[in-house]
Amino acid sequence: MASSNIDDMGKKAVLQNYLSLDPKDPKVQVMYVWIDGSGEGLRCKTKTYNSVPKSADELIIWNYDGSSTGQAEGKNSDMFIKPVALFNDPFRRGNNKLCMCEVYDYKMDKAETNNRKSCNEVMEQVKSSEPWFGIEQEYTLLDRDGHPYGWPRQGFPGPQGPYYCGVGSDKVYGREIVEAHYKACIYAGITIAGTNAEVMPSQWEFQVGPCVGIDIGDHLWMARFLLHRVAEDFGVIVSFDPKPIPGDWNGAGAHTNFSTLEMRQPNGLVEIEKACNRLSLRHKEHIAAYDPHQGEDNKRRLTGKHETAHIDDFSWGVANRGASIRVPRQVAADKCGYLEDRRPSSNCDPYSVTEIIIRTVVLGE
Amino acid sequence: MAVILDKVCYGRYMDLEQKDESSNESAILTYIWVDGSGQGLRNKMRTVEYNTKDPNVSASDDVATHLANLSLSELPIWNFDGSSTGQSAGENSDLYLKPVAVFRDPFLRDPNKLVLCDVYDHEDKSVGTNNRLSCLDAMKKAKDVEPWFGIEQEYTMLGYGGHPLGWPVNGYPGPQGPYYCGVGTGKVVGREVMEAHYKACLYAGIIISGTNAEVMPAQWEYQVGPCEGIQMGDHLWVSRFILHRVAEDFGVRITFDPKPMEGDWNGAGAHCNYSTKEMRAEGGITAIHKAIELLGKRHMTHIRMYDPHQGEDNKRRLTGRHETSSIFDFSAGVANRGASIRIPRQCGQEGKGYLEDRRPSSNCDPYSVTEIIVRTTVLGETD
């Protein structure tokens, strides 16, 4: 490939030299991040500010060319991006920021893939239930040719078994990216709760939460942005596809842990069972909201094998990883806690997922 | 093959102080000018020395402060061999460099400076590709309307060999779509150069307002502005110098060619955003429409000023496809990226603001562009 003939170490050393430059007047670079027309892709661009913003409200509504992201026609291309959540920038550091944005069209109607607007409205409505979420984001690392990072060229590693939470050069691939991402998230202010290597080699998971209401969507999307950006620095591709390798290889999900104030109180188990019953009546509606293609992506993953429930069936059970909803053993013992919805796909929109859970369980739709 | 030498070694020398035991401090000035091609940049360096014990230098000043407070007239006029840059004949080759703008040097750092210059001949006449003088004349005449500009400079990064950076050798990447404002390996290439350039410009004092990855892979954009009058040309030219110089450190080549890749690949422009005091005030949309009407009457005159080859470069880019208007037609519209002039949606809604002239080529001379816009819309010049 046409390259610069300076190796990666050299590049990083050169860049470091420039990143340490201090302008005379305080200047802050704010990188706006938004979701594009695919409902899973992320885009970004940067604007200079003359002072340090303290919250997203201080930032101006900007715009971009929607005809270049599948969201508008050339003749009427302007789309607006409205900052909604502010984070520290772990790449540029200092006072520089990242902000997650909502996308609107020229009439200031929400863009088609702006699922945050209605999610936020619902979360406001149910504020008194104090809904908490924790999402276990799984993903796969791929090399530039699309084959999983670290796998033998045109071949496969040994069968699954030794890789889950593994250690050792023959057990895990790409730990540097995971560690770098973890630190970047903490620096940025994302509520990252933990990480582990997953069942398929080159597959990893990180957990974001517990977050209240709308925060889970904001934090998870920004965490995904940080992951793509960190992996860029390492020359590795991140895939959120739910079934990157067909065959006897695990898929990737975004198990969503959820509780309300009542579920967390003594004897909350009753509320948890009530929630499971409500969820059982709307299985198809939830599946349609759990990936960006109304369930088509999840079809390849929710087969009933590889620790999933079949996409056509709904079930729930204590400690059951083959069910749609799992109630952790500890929760059953304590008689209160939370439930784990194992259905959402790794490439789901967390705004859509958390919104429909609230609508079904709390608003009783 | 790009030749890159050891940066660690280089760094040791860059850390050296520029002082001697008798308190003589030196500063290095890099003089920059536009060469005979109208798009190439040249530079050479000279030392200026100050003794901090000199009564003319205030005791509390360090050299950096002293230099920062220097007026342009205190910087020496220099000269160079114009026959080596296509700007004069061998028998009468000396040309003069007159400083017109000073910036902090992001490569050698404080107290060193970058000095942008105008080029003059021995009769004190401005030389062919020195378009700054006539631009300054127009801007002086239009001072009262407070003309503001912001230019979106697009450019392409190339690897050694001239193929776009990151593109497969003897091949092409996947079609356009995922690259614009992208993140991730395979979506963007060369981010380090962009980041380094952004920081270098901020340090230098260039009014760089933003940046984004562009539609074609290895293509990027940064925006300079808002600048008033002559400042637009000064800041844009120095930002281009900084970009070439930063890319040198990475072994990457920068091209400002408006259509580096033929086929279904976007070209590169220098969309020029423009407003006057009237356009920015309440009801300014009327002034915007008036300006567009005047621009519409001189389309081909502007086209000739919008690249260094009287429109020949832009012919390859302004095809009517890839978010451009055709070079032969003039059109305007709100939020319309297929028109010559786009009025941003927000301005359409607020009834005031600015217009975006999407015609200038990425390799245009910003002095020529801003000059003709002012002459047409403010000074009432006609064909």
PDB file of C-alpha atoms in Angstrom, chain A residues 1-6 11-12 14-15 17-24 27 29 31 34 42-48 63-65 67-69 74-78 80 92 106 144 225 228-229 231-232 235-237, chain B residues 1-2 7 104 107 109 159-160 164-167 169 177-178 180-185 188 191-192 195-196 198-200 202-203 208-212 215 246 249-252 323 334-337 342 344-346 349:
ATOM      1  CA  MET A   1       0.000   0.000   0.000  1.00  0.00           C
ATOM      2  CA  ALA A   2       1.204   3.513  -0.750  1.00  0.00           C
ATOM      3  CA  SER A   3       2.772   4.536   2.530  1.00  0.00           C
ATOM      4  CA  SER A   4       4.994   7.186   3.946  1.00  0.00           C
ATOM      5  CA  ASN A   5       8.057   5.020   4.476  1.00  0.00           C
ATOM      6  CA  ILE A   6       8.278   6.166   8.075  1.00  0.00           C
ATOM      7  CA  LYS A  11       5.179   8.504  13.198  1.00  0.00           C
ATOM      8  CA  LYS A  12       4.184   8.495  16.840  1.00  0.00           C
ATOM      9  CA  VAL A  14       6.862  12.964  15.259  1.00  0.00           C
ATOM     10  CA  LEU A  15       3.228  13.482  16.243  1.00  0.00           C
ATOM     11  CA  ASN A  17       6.338  16.668  19.097  1.00  0.00           C
ATOM     12  CA  TYR A  18       3.378  18.594  17.682  1.00  0.00           C
ATOM     13  CA  LEU A  19       0.878  17.551  20.336  1.00  0.00           C
ATOM     14  CA  SER A  20       3.052  19.234  22.956  1.00  0.00           C
ATOM     15  CA  LEU A  21       2.758  22.664  21.293  1.00  0.00           C
ATOM     16  CA  ASP A  22       1.061  25.303  23.445  1.00  0.00           C
ATOM     17  CA  PRO A  23      -0.775  28.149  21.703  1.00  0.00           C
ATOM     18  CA  LYS A  24      -0.423  31.628  23.225  1.00  0.00           C
ATOM     19  CA  LYS A  27      -7.628  27.382  22.496  1.00  0.00           C
ATOM     20  CA  GLN A  29     -10.418  21.699  20.276  1.00  0.00           C
ATOM     21  CA  MET A  31     -14.527  17.098  18.471  1.00  0.00           C
ATOM     22  CA  TRP A  34     -22.492  11.728  15.728  1.00  0.00           C
ATOM     23  CA  LEU A  42     -19.861   7.087  13.741  1.00  0.00           C
ATOM     24  CA  ARG A  43     -18.562  10.337  12.241  1.00  0.00           C
ATOM     25  CA  CYS A  44     -16.579  13.203  13.732  1.00  0.00           C
ATOM     26  CA  LYS A  45     -15.190  16.642  13.063  1.00  0.00           C
ATOM     27  CA  THR A  46     -13.469  19.255  15.150  1.00  0.00           C
ATOM     28  CA  LYS A  47     -14.080  22.887  15.987  1.00  0.00           C
ATOM     29  CA  THR A  48     -11.825  25.367  17.782  1.00  0.00           C
ATOM     30  CA  ASN A  63     -23.874  21.326  10.797  1.00  0.00           C
ATOM     31  CA  TYR A  64     -22.404  18.909   8.246  1.00  0.00           C
ATOM     32  CA  ASP A  65     -22.962  17.505   4.775  1.00  0.00           C
ATOM     33  CA  SER A  67     -25.416  13.884   1.497  1.00  0.00           C
ATOM     34  CA  SER A  68     -21.991  12.412   2.339  1.00  0.00           C
ATOM     35  CA  THR A  69     -23.353  10.220   5.157  1.00  0.00           C
ATOM     36  CA  GLY A  74     -27.079  17.075  -2.424  1.00  0.00           C
ATOM     37  CA  LYS A  75     -29.621  19.773  -3.213  1.00  0.00           C
ATOM     38  CA  ASN A  76     -30.688  20.004   0.423  1.00  0.00           C
ATOM     39  CA  SER A  77     -27.750  18.624   2.287  1.00  0.00           C
ATOM     40  CA  ASP A  78     -27.278  20.482   5.560  1.00  0.00           C
ATOM     41  CA  PHE A  80     -27.547  19.887  12.200  1.00  0.00           C
ATOM     42  CA  ARG A  92      -5.489  15.457  22.421  1.00  0.00           C
ATOM     43  CA  TYR A 106     -33.100  21.228   8.108  1.00  0.00           C
ATOM     44  CA  ARG A 144      -6.901  -4.924   7.605  1.00  0.00           C
ATOM     45  CA  PHE A 225     -16.074   5.936  19.265  1.00  0.00           C
ATOM     46  CA  HIS A 228     -12.544   2.755  16.875  1.00  0.00           C
ATOM     47  CA  ARG A 229     -10.167   5.675  17.443  1.00  0.00           C
ATOM     48  CA  ALA A 231      -7.722   0.832  17.219  1.00  0.00           C
ATOM     49  CA  GLU A 232      -6.949   3.329  14.411  1.00  0.00           C
ATOM     50  CA  GLY A 235      -3.840  -0.227  12.654  1.00  0.00           C
ATOM     51  CA  VAL A 236      -6.543  -2.711  13.680  1.00  0.00           C
ATOM     52  CA  ILE A 237     -10.242  -2.759  12.740  1.00  0.00           C
TER      53      ILE A 237
ATOM     54  CA  MET B   1      11.427   7.092  -1.742  1.00  0.00           C
ATOM     55  CA  ALA B   2      10.940   9.595   1.056  1.00  0.00           C
ATOM     56  CA  LYS B   7      14.103  12.366  14.749  1.00  0.00           C
ATOM     57  CA  ARG B 104       5.348  31.940  15.767  1.00  0.00           C
ATOM     58  CA  PHE B 107       9.016  23.812  14.134  1.00  0.00           C
ATOM     59  CA  ARG B 109       9.525  27.168  18.388  1.00  0.00           C
ATOM     60  CA  GLY B 159       2.609   8.428  -0.354  1.00  0.00           C
ATOM     61  CA  TYR B 160       6.008   8.261  -1.984  1.00  0.00           C
ATOM     62  CA  PRO B 164      -2.834   8.590  -2.466  1.00  0.00           C
ATOM     63  CA  LEU B 165      -1.692   7.643   1.033  1.00  0.00           C
ATOM     64  CA  GLY B 166      -3.080   4.321   2.217  1.00  0.00           C
ATOM     65  CA  TRP B 167      -4.467   3.330  -1.208  1.00  0.00           C
ATOM     66  CA  VAL B 169      -0.533  -0.164  -4.779  1.00  0.00           C
ATOM     67  CA  GLY B 177     -19.261   6.637   1.438  1.00  0.00           C
ATOM     68  CA  PRO B 178     -17.628   5.563   4.700  1.00  0.00           C
ATOM     69  CA  TYR B 180     -16.282  11.485   5.213  1.00  0.00           C
ATOM     70  CA  CYS B 181     -15.709  12.502   8.889  1.00  0.00           C
ATOM     71  CA  GLY B 182     -14.759   8.872   9.479  1.00  0.00           C
ATOM     72  CA  VAL B 183     -13.061   7.129  12.385  1.00  0.00           C
ATOM     73  CA  GLY B 184     -11.320   3.782  12.419  1.00  0.00           C
ATOM     74  CA  THR B 185      -8.666   1.896  10.522  1.00  0.00           C
ATOM     75  CA  VAL B 188      -9.249   7.345   7.538  1.00  0.00           C
ATOM     76  CA  ARG B 191      -4.755  11.470  10.857  1.00  0.00           C
ATOM     77  CA  GLU B 192      -1.379  12.134  12.502  1.00  0.00           C
ATOM     78  CA  GLU B 195      -3.515  16.549  14.124  1.00  0.00           C
ATOM     79  CA  ALA B 196       0.064  17.802  13.993  1.00  0.00           C
ATOM     80  CA  TYR B 198      -3.838  21.661  13.663  1.00  0.00           C
ATOM     81  CA  LYS B 199      -1.602  22.052  16.722  1.00  0.00           C
ATOM     82  CA  ALA B 200       1.158  23.711  14.696  1.00  0.00           C
ATOM     83  CA  LEU B 202      -2.763  27.060  16.696  1.00  0.00           C
ATOM     84  CA  TYR B 203       0.747  27.599  18.042  1.00  0.00           C
ATOM     85  CA  ILE B 208      -7.685  27.659  12.213  1.00  0.00           C
ATOM     86  CA  SER B 209     -11.309  27.019  13.093  1.00  0.00           C
ATOM     87  CA  GLY B 210     -11.796  23.325  12.424  1.00  0.00           C
ATOM     88  CA  THR B 211     -10.959  20.197  10.496  1.00  0.00           C
ATOM     89  CA  ASN B 212     -12.550  16.988   9.144  1.00  0.00           C
ATOM     90  CA  VAL B 215     -15.202  12.154   1.114  1.00  0.00           C
ATOM     91  CA  VAL B 246       4.578  19.065   8.822  1.00  0.00           C
ATOM     92  CA  ASP B 249       8.361  15.247   8.943  1.00  0.00           C
ATOM     93  CA  PHE B 250       6.086  12.255   8.244  1.00  0.00           C
ATOM     94  CA  GLY B 251       7.418  11.486   4.784  1.00  0.00           C
ATOM     95  CA  VAL B 252       4.025  12.293   3.286  1.00  0.00           C
ATOM     96  CA  GLU B 323     -21.007  17.889  -5.068  1.00  0.00           C
ATOM     97  CA  VAL B 334     -30.069  27.241   0.151  1.00  0.00           C
ATOM     98  CA  ALA B 335     -28.262  24.126   1.444  1.00  0.00           C
ATOM     99  CA  ASN B 336     -27.573  23.144  -2.176  1.00  0.00           C
ATOM    100  CA  ARG B 337     -24.167  21.551  -2.573  1.00  0.00           C
ATOM    101  CA  ARG B 342     -24.693  27.776  -1.266  1.00  0.00           C
ATOM    102  CA  PRO B 344     -26.289  27.691   4.597  1.00  0.00           C
ATOM    103  CA  ARG B 345     -29.629  26.457   5.886  1.00  0.00           C
ATOM    104  CA  GLN B 346     -29.156  28.309   9.186  1.00  0.00           C
ATOM    105  CA  GLN B 349     -33.725  30.446   8.445  1.00  0.00           C
TER     106      GLN B 349
END
